[in-house]
Amino acid sequence: MSESSRPGAAAASVTGSPTYSERLWVPLWWWPIGFGVAALVAAELNMAAPGMPDWLPYAVLLVVPVWILWWLSRKEIRVVDGELVVDRAHLPLDLIARGVAVPASAKSAAMGRQFDPAAYLSHRPWVGTMALVVLDDPDDPTPYWLFSTRRPAELLAALGCADTSKS
């Protein structure tokens, strides 16, 4: 297995201008819910500890949903310097045989009984569509990468492989 195609390998060497870039942000409606839950817990703490300054639980707990939602949104997909970068894993484009877009209706089947345990999976439940990229590397036991993306057709075009799901 080549070091650069290993899913756990660091992608720090990829520094050029990306031909494709996407960050998998959480849905916007999660933010008011996160702040609402934090405010509710802060109000309960405020009532439970009458000697504490009123502003303290709010100042401390309203930072928590910002950190959690930012942390959940940290996943980034890029095609840069001849490599596909999914979070920290990277794959040279010349090792990609073909790719296919996985619609939201087929996502559970792709990750179900048909899923190969040796495959690389990067899933975000709030993203409906996925991309499946088949590898052509006899030295790599990973048969394919399956990962969430909101724009699979654009990603496959940036990878230089035609979407074979329409044929």
Tab-separated table of N, CA and C in Angstrom, residues 102-108 127-130:
chain	number	residue	atom	x	y	z
A	102	VAL	N	-23.805	8.390	-5.355
A	102	VAL	CA	-24.771	7.567	-4.625
A	102	VAL	C	-25.879	8.497	-4.147
A	103	PRO	N	-27.093	8.373	-4.716
A	103	PRO	CA	-28.182	9.253	-4.284
A	103	PRO	C	-28.630	8.931	-2.862
A	104	ALA	N	-29.358	9.855	-2.279
A	104	ALA	CA	-29.821	9.674	-0.895
A	104	ALA	C	-30.672	8.421	-0.748
A	105	SER	N	-31.414	8.057	-1.793
A	105	SER	CA	-32.279	6.877	-1.723
A	105	SER	C	-31.475	5.573	-1.684
A	106	ALA	N	-30.234	5.583	-2.129
A	106	ALA	CA	-29.412	4.373	-2.150
A	106	ALA	C	-28.327	4.374	-1.078
A	107	LYS	N	-28.302	5.407	-0.245
A	107	LYS	CA	-27.233	5.532	0.749
A	107	LYS	C	-27.258	4.394	1.771
A	108	SER	N	-28.407	4.048	2.282
A	108	SER	CA	-28.452	2.982	3.291
A	108	SER	C	-28.079	1.635	2.683
A	127	VAL	N	-25.843	14.757	5.515
A	127	VAL	CA	-25.605	14.944	4.081
A	127	VAL	C	-26.247	13.769	3.359
A	128	GLY	N	-27.171	14.054	2.449
A	128	GLY	CA	-27.944	12.995	1.801
A	128	GLY	C	-27.178	12.175	0.789
A	129	THR	N	-26.385	12.804	-0.058
A	129	THR	CA	-25.729	12.088	-1.142
A	129	THR	C	-24.298	11.719	-0.786
A	130	MET	N	-23.790	10.745	-1.521
A	130	MET	CA	-22.425	10.273	-1.300
A	130	MET	C	-21.746	10.070	-2.646
